[in-house]
mmCIF file of C-alpha atoms in Angstrom:
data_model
loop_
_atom_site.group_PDB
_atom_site.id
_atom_site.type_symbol
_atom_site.label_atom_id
_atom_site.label_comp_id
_atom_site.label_asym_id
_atom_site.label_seq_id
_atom_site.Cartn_x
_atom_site.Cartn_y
_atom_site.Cartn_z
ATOM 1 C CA UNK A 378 46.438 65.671 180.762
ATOM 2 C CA UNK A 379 46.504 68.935 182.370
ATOM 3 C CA UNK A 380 47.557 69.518 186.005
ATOM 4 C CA UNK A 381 45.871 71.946 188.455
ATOM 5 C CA UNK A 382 47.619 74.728 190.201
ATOM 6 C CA UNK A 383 48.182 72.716 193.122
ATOM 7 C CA UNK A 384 49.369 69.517 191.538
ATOM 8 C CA UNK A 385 52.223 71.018 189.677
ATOM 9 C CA UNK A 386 53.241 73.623 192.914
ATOM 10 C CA UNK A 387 53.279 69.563 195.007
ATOM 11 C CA UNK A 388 55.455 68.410 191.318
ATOM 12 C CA UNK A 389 57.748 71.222 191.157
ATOM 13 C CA UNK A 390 58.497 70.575 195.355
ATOM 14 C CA UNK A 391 58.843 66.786 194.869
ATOM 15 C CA UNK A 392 61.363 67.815 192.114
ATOM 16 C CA UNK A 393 63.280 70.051 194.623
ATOM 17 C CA UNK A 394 63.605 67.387 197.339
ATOM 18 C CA UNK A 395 64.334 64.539 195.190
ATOM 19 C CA UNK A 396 67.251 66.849 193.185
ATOM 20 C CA UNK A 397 68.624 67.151 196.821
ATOM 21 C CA UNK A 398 71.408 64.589 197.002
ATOM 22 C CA UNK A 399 72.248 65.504 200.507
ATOM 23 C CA UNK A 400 69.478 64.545 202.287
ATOM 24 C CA UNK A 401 67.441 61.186 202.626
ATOM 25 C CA UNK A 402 63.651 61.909 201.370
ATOM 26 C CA UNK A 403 61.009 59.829 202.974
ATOM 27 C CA UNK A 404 57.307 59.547 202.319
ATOM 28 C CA UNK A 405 56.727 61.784 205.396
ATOM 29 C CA UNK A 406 59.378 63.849 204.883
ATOM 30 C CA UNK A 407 57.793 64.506 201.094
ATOM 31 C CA UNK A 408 54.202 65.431 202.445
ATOM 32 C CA UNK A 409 55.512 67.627 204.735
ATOM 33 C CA UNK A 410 57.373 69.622 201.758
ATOM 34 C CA UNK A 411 54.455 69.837 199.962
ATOM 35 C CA UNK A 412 52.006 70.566 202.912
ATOM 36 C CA UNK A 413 54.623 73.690 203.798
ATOM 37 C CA UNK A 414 54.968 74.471 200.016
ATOM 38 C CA UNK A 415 51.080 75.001 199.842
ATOM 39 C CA UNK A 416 50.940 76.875 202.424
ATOM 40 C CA UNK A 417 53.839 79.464 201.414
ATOM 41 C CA UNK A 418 52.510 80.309 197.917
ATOM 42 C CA UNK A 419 48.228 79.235 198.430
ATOM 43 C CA UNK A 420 48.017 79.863 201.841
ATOM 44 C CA UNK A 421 46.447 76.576 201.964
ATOM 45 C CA UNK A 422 46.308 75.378 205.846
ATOM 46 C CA UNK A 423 44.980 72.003 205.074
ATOM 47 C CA UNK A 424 48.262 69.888 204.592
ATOM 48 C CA UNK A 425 48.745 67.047 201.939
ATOM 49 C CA UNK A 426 47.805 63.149 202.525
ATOM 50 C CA UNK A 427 50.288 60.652 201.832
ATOM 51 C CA UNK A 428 47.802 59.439 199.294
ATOM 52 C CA UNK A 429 48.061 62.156 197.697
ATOM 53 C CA UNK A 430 51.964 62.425 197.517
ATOM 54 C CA UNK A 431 52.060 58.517 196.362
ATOM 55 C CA UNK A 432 49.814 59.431 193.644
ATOM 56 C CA UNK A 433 51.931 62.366 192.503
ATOM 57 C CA UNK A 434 54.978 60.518 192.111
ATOM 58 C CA UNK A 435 53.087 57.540 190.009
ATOM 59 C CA UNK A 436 52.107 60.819 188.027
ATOM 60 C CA UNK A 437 55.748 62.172 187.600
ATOM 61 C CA UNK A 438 56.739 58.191 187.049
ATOM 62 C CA UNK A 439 54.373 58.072 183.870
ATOM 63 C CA UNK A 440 53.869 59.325 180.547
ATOM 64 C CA UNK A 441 50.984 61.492 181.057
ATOM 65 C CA UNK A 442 52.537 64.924 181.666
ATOM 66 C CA UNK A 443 55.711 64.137 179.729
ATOM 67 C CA UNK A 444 58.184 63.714 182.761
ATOM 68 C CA UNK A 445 58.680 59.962 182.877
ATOM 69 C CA UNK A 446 60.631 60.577 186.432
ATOM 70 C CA UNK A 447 63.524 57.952 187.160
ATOM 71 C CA UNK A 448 62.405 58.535 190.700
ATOM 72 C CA UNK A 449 63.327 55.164 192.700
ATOM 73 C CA UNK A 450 62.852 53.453 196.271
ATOM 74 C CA UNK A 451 66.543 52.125 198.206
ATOM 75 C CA UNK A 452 66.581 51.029 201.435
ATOM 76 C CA UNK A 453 63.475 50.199 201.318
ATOM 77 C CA UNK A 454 62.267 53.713 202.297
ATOM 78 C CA UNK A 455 63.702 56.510 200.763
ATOM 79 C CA UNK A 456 63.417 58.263 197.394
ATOM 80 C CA UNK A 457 65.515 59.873 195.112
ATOM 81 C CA UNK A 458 65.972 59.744 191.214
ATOM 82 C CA UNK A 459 68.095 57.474 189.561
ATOM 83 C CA UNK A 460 69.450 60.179 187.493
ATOM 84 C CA UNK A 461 70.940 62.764 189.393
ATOM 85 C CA UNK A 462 70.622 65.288 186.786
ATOM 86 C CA UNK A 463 66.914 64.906 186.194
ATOM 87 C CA UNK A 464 64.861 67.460 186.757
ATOM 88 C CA UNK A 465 61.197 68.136 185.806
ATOM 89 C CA UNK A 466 62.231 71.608 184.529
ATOM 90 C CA UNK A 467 64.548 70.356 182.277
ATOM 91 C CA UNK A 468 61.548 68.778 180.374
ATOM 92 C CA UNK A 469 60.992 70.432 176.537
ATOM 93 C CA UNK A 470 56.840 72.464 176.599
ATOM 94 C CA UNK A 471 54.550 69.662 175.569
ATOM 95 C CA UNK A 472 52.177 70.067 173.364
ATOM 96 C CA UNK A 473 49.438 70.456 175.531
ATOM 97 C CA UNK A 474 51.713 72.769 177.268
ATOM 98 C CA UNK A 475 52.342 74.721 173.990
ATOM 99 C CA UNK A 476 48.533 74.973 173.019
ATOM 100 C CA UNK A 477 47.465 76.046 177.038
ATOM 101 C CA UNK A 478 50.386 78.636 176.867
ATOM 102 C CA UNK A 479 49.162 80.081 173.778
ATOM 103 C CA UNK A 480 45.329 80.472 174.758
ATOM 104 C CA UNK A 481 46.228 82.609 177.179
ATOM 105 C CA UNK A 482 48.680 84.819 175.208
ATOM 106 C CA UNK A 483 45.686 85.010 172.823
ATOM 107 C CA UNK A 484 43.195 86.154 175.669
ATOM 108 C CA UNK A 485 45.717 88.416 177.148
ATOM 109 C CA UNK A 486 46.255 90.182 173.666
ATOM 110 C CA UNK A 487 42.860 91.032 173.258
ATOM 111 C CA UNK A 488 42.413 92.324 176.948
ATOM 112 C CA UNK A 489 45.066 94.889 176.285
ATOM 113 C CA UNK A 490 43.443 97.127 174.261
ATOM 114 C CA UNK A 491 41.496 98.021 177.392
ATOM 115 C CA UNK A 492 42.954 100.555 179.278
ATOM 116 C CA UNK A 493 43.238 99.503 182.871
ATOM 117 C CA UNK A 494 45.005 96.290 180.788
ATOM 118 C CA UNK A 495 47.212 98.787 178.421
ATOM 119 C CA UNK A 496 50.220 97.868 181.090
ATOM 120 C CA UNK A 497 50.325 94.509 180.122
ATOM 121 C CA UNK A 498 51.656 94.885 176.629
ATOM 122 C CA UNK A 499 55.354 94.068 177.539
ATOM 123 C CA UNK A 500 54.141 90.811 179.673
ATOM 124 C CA UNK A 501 52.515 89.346 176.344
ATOM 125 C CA UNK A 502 55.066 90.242 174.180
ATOM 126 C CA UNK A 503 57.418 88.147 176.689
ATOM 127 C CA UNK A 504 55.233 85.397 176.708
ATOM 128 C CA UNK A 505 55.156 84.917 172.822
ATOM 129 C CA UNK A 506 58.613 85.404 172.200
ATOM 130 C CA UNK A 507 59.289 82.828 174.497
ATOM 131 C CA UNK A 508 56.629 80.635 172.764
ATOM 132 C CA UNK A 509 57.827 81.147 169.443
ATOM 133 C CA UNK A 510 61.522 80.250 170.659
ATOM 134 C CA UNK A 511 60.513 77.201 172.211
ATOM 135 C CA UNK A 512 58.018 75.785 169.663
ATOM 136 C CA UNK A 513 60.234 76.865 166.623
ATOM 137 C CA UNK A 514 63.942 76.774 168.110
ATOM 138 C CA UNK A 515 64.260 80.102 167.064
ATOM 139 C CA UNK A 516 66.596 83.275 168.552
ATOM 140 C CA UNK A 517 65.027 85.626 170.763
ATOM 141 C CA UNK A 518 63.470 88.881 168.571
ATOM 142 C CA UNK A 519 62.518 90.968 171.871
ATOM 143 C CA UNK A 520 64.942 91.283 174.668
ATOM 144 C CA UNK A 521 64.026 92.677 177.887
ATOM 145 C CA UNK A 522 66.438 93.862 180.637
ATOM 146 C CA UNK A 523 66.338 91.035 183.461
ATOM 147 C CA UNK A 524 68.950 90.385 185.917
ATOM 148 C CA UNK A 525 69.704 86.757 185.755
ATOM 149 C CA UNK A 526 69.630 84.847 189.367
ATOM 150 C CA UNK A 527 68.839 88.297 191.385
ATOM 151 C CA UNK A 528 68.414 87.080 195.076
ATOM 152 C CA UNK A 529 65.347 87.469 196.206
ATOM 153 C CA UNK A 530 63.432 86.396 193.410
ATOM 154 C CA UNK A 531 62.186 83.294 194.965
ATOM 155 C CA UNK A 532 60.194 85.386 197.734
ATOM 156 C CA UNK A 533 57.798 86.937 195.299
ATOM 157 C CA UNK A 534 55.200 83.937 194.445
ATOM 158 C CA UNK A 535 55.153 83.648 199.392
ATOM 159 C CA UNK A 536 54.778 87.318 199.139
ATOM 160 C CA UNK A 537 52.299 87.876 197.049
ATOM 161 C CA UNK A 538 50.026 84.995 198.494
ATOM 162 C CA UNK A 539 50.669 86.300 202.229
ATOM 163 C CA UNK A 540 50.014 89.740 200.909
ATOM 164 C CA UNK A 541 46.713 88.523 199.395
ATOM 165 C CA UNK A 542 45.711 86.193 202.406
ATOM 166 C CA UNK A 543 46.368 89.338 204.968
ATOM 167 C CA UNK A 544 49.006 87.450 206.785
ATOM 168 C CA UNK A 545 51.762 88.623 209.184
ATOM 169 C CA UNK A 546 55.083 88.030 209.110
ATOM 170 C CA UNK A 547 58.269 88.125 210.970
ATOM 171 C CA UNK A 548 60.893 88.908 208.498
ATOM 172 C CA UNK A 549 64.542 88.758 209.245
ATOM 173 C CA UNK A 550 66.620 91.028 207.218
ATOM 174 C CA UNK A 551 70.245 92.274 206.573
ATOM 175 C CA UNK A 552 70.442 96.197 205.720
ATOM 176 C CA UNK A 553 73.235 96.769 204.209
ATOM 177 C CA UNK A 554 74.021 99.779 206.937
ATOM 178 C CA UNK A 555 74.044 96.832 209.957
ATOM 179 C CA UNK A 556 76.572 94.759 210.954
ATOM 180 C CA UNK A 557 73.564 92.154 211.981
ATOM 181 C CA UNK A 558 70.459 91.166 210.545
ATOM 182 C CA UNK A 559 67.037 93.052 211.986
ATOM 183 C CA UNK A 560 63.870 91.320 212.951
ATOM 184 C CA UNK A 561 60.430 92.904 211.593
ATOM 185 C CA UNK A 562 56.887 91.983 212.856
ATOM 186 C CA UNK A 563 55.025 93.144 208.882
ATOM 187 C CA UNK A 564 52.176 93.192 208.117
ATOM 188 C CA UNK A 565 52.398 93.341 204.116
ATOM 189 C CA UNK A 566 50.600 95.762 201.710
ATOM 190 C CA UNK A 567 52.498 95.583 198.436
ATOM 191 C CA UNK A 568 55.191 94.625 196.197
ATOM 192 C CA UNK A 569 57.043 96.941 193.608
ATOM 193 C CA UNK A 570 59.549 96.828 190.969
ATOM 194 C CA UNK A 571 62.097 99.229 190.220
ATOM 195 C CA UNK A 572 65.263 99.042 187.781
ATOM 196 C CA UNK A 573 64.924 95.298 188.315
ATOM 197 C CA UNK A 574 64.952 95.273 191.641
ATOM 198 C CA UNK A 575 62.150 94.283 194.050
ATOM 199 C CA UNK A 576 61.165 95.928 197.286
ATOM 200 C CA UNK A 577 57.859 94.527 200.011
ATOM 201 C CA UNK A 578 56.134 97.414 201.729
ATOM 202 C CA UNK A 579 54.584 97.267 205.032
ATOM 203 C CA UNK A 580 53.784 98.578 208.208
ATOM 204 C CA UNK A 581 54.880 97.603 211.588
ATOM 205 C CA UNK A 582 52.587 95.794 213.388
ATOM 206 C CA UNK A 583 52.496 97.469 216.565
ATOM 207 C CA UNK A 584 52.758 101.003 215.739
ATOM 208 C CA UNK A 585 52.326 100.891 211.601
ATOM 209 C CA UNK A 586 55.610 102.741 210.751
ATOM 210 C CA UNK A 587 55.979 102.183 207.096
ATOM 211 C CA UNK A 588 58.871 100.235 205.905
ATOM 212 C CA UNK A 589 59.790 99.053 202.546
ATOM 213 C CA UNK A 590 61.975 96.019 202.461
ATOM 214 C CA UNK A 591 64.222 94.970 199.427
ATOM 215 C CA UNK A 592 63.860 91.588 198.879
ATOM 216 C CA UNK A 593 67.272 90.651 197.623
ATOM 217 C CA UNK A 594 68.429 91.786 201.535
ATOM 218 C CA UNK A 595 65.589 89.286 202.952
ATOM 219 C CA UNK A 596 67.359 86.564 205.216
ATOM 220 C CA UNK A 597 63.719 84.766 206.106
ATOM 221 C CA UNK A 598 60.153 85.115 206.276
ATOM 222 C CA UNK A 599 57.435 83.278 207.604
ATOM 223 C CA UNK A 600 53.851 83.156 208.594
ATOM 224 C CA UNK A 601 53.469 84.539 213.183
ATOM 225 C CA UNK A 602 50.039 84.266 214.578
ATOM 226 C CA UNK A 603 50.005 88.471 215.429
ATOM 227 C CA UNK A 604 46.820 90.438 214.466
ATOM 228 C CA UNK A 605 46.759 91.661 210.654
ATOM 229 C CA UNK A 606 46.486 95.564 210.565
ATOM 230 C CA UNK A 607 45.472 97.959 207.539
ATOM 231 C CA UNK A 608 47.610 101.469 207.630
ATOM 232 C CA UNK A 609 44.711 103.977 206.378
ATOM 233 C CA UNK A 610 47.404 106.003 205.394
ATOM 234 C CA UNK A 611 49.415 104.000 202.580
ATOM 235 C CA UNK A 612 46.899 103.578 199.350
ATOM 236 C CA UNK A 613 49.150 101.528 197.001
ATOM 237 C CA UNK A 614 47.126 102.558 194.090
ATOM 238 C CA UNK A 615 48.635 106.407 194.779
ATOM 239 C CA UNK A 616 51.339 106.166 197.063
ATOM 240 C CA UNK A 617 53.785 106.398 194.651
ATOM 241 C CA UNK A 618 52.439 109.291 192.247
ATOM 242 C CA UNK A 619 54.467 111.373 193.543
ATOM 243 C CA UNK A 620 57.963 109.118 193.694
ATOM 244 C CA UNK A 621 60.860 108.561 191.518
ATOM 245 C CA UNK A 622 61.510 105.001 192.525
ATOM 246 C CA UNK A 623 60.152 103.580 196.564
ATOM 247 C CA UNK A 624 62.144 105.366 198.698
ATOM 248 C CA UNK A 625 59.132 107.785 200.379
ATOM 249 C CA UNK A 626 57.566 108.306 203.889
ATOM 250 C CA UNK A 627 54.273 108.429 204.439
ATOM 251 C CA UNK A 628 54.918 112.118 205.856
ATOM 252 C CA UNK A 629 56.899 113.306 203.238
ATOM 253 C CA UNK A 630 55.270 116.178 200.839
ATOM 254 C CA UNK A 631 56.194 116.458 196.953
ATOM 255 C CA UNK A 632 58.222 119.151 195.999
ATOM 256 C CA UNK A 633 58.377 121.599 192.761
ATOM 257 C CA UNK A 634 61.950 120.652 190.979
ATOM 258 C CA UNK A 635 62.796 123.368 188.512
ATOM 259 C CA UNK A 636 65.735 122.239 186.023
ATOM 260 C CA UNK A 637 67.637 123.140 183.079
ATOM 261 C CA UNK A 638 68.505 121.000 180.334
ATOM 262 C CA UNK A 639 70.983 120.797 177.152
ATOM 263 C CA UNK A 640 69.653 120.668 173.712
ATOM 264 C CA UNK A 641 70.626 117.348 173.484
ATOM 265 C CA UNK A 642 68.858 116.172 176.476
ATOM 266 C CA UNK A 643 65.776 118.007 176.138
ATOM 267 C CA UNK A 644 64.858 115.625 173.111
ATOM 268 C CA UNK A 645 64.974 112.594 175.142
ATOM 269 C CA UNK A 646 63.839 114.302 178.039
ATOM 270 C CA UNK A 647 60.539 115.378 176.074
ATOM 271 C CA UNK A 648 60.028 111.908 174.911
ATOM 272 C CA UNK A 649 60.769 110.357 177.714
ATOM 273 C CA UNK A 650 59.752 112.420 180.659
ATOM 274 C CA UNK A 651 61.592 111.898 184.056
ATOM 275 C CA UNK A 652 58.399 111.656 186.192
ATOM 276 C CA UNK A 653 54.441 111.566 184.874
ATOM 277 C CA UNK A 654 54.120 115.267 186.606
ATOM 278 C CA UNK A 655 56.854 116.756 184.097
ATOM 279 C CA UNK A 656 55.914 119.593 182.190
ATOM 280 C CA UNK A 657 58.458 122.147 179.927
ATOM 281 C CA UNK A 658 58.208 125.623 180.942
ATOM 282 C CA UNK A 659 60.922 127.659 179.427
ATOM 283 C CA UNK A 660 62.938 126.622 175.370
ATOM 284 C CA UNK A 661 65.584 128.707 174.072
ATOM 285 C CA UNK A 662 64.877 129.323 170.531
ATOM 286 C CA UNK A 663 69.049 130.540 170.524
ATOM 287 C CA UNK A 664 70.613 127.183 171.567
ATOM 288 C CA UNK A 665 67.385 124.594 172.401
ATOM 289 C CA UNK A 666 67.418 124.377 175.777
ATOM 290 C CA UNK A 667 64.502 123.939 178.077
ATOM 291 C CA UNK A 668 63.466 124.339 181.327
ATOM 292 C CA UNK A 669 61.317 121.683 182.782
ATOM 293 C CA UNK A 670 59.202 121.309 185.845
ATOM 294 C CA UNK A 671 58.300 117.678 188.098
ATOM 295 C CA UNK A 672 56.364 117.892 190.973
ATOM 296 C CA UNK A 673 58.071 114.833 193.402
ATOM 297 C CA UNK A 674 58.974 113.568 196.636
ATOM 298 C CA UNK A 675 63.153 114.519 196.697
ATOM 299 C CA UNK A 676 64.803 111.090 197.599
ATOM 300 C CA UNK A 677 67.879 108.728 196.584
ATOM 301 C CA UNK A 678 66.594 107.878 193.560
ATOM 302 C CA UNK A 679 65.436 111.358 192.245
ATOM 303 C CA UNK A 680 69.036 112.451 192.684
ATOM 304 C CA UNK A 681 70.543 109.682 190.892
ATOM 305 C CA UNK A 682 68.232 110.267 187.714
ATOM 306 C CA UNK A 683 69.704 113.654 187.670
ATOM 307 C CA UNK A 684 72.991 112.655 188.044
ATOM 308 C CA UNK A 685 72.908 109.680 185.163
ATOM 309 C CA UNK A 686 72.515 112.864 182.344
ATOM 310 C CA UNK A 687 75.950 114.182 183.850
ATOM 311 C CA UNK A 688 76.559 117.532 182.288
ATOM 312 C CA UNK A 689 73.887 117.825 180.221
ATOM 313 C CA UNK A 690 71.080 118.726 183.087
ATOM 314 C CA UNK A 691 71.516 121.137 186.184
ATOM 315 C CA UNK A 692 69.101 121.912 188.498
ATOM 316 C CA UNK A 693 67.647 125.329 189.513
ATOM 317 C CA UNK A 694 65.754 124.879 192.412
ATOM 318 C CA UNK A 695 64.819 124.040 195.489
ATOM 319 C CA UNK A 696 67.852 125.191 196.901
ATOM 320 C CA UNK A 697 68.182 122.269 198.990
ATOM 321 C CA UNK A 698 68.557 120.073 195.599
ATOM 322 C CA UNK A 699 70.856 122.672 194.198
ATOM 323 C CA UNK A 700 73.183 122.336 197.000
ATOM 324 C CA UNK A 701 73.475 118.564 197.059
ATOM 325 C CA UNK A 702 73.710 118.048 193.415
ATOM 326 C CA UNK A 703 76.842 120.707 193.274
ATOM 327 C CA UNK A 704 78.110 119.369 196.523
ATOM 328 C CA UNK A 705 78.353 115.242 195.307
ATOM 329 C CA UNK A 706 79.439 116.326 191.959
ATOM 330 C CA UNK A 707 82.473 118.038 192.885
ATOM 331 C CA UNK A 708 83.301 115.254 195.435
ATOM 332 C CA UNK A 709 82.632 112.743 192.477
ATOM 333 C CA UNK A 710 84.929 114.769 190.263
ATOM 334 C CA UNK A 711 87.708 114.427 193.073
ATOM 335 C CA UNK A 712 87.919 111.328 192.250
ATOM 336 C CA UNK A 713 89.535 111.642 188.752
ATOM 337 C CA UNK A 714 91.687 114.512 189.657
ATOM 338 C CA UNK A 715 95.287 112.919 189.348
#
């Protein structure tokens, strides 16, 4: 019997509560978890009946969905499971489960030969290897860089619905250049990835200076009843065209970066370009070195590409980048100077 999206976001938060050994779970106390769960990741304003509630835990009690919950009544009021290691998640993919899962890998795999779906390659391959490992108890074949338990993670499913529902926030967040956390009125545009880390961006709401958040350095965030407001200058489709990684301003301009690189590092760096704008102007038929060409926005992260391929890249201009590259260098290679 499947569950809708809503059912299993009201299982998952009965789950939560009742795993909570530290606190005494009423019937009240469960609607309101799953009324402010709802609203978090659906946006949903409505609230949950205690109807409903009852009838979710005589779902989670039963058979039906596989989870046969030891969840019982003491004191004549309160809930908890009987086991106190139970947990819903710990539950092996049904066979419903299995079968839903796999319809959708199916459908995915035949949207990606379209090209605005061409991204979504990686995400399917995920999804089946996982299958496969849990329907055949097999070892993983594709492994994908993750960081296990990065903090933050949690915020993504609230952040994604308040993004989509146009919703303000007041975020509270701890930089790690302050000695105290900072309060932020957002309003949310987008959320981005980079090296497995994940960063909200968003203007102020009362003058729309753009900031862009890391959510492993998020302390809180919820919903404030302040006006939503578009910035007509951030497009999130092309904002970052021009970046290596999120660190950009709205006002800052792309730059030409000339640099030389090694034969050794010119094959990689031909196959695997540093930036979508890259092009090769210069080899040297004597030793097979190139000169290569990005057109990008100079930040943190531009210089830290650079500086991963060590000796085997230098760059030639702007002088600006020349000077900062040969200046953290030599104060990096202080450090081993004994």
């Amino acid at each position: 019997m499947p569950a809708n999206k809503n059912a299993l976001i009201r299982y998952k938060t009965i789950d939560n509560c009742l795993r909570n050994r530290y606190r005494r779970w009423t019937l009240d106390d469960l609607v309101e978890a799953c009324s402010d769960a709802l609203y978090d990741m659906e946006g949903i304003r409505k609230g949950v009946s205690v109807r409903t509630v009852q009838g979710d835990i005589q779902m989670m009690r039963s058979d039906k969905l596989g989870y046969n919950a030891p969840i019982e009544v003491y004191d004549h009021k309160y809930y908890r499971y009987a086991d106190s290691d139970y947990s819903i998640t710990d539950m092996p993919m049904s066979q419903n489960d299995y079968e839903v899962m796999q319809e959708a890998v199916d459908m995915l795999r035949q949207l990606q030969d379209f090209d605005q779906f061409s991204e979504m390659s990686d995400v399917v391959s995920r999804l089946q290897d996982k299958l496969s490992i849990t329907r055949k108890n097999r070892k993983p074949i594709i492994h994908f860089d993750n960081v296990p338990d990065l903090k933050g993670l949690k915020l993504l499913n609230p952040l994604y619905n308040y993004i989509a529902h146009k919703q303000t926030l007041r975020i509270i967040y701890q930089p790690f250049s302050a000695r105290k956390p900072q309060e932020y009125i957002l309003c949310p545009y987008l959320l981005k990835e980079f090296r497995n880390r994940w960063f909200v961006f968003g203007s102020r709401a009362d003058d729309l200076v753009l900031y862009n958040l890391a959510l492993d350095r998020i302390e809180s965030v919820e919903p404030v009843d302040v006006p939503f407001r578009e910035n007509p200058d951030f497009d999130s489709e092309h904002f970052f065209d021009d970046v290596i990684g999120v660190s950009k301003n709205i006002k800052n301009t792309p730059r030409r970066i000339k640099f030389w690189a090694t034969r050794e590092q010119s094959k990689y760096i031909k196959t695997k370009p540093i930036h979508p704008s890259q092009t090769l102007l210069r080899e040297n038929p004597e030793d097979g070195s190139c000169i290569f060409q990005i057109e990008v926005v100079i930040n943190f992260e531009m210089y830290s590409v650079f500086m991963s391929y060590g000796p085997g890249i230098k760059i030639l201009y702007p002088p600006q980048a020349v000077e900062y590259m040969r200046d953290k260098l030599k104060e990096a290679a202080k450090h081993y100077e004994t």
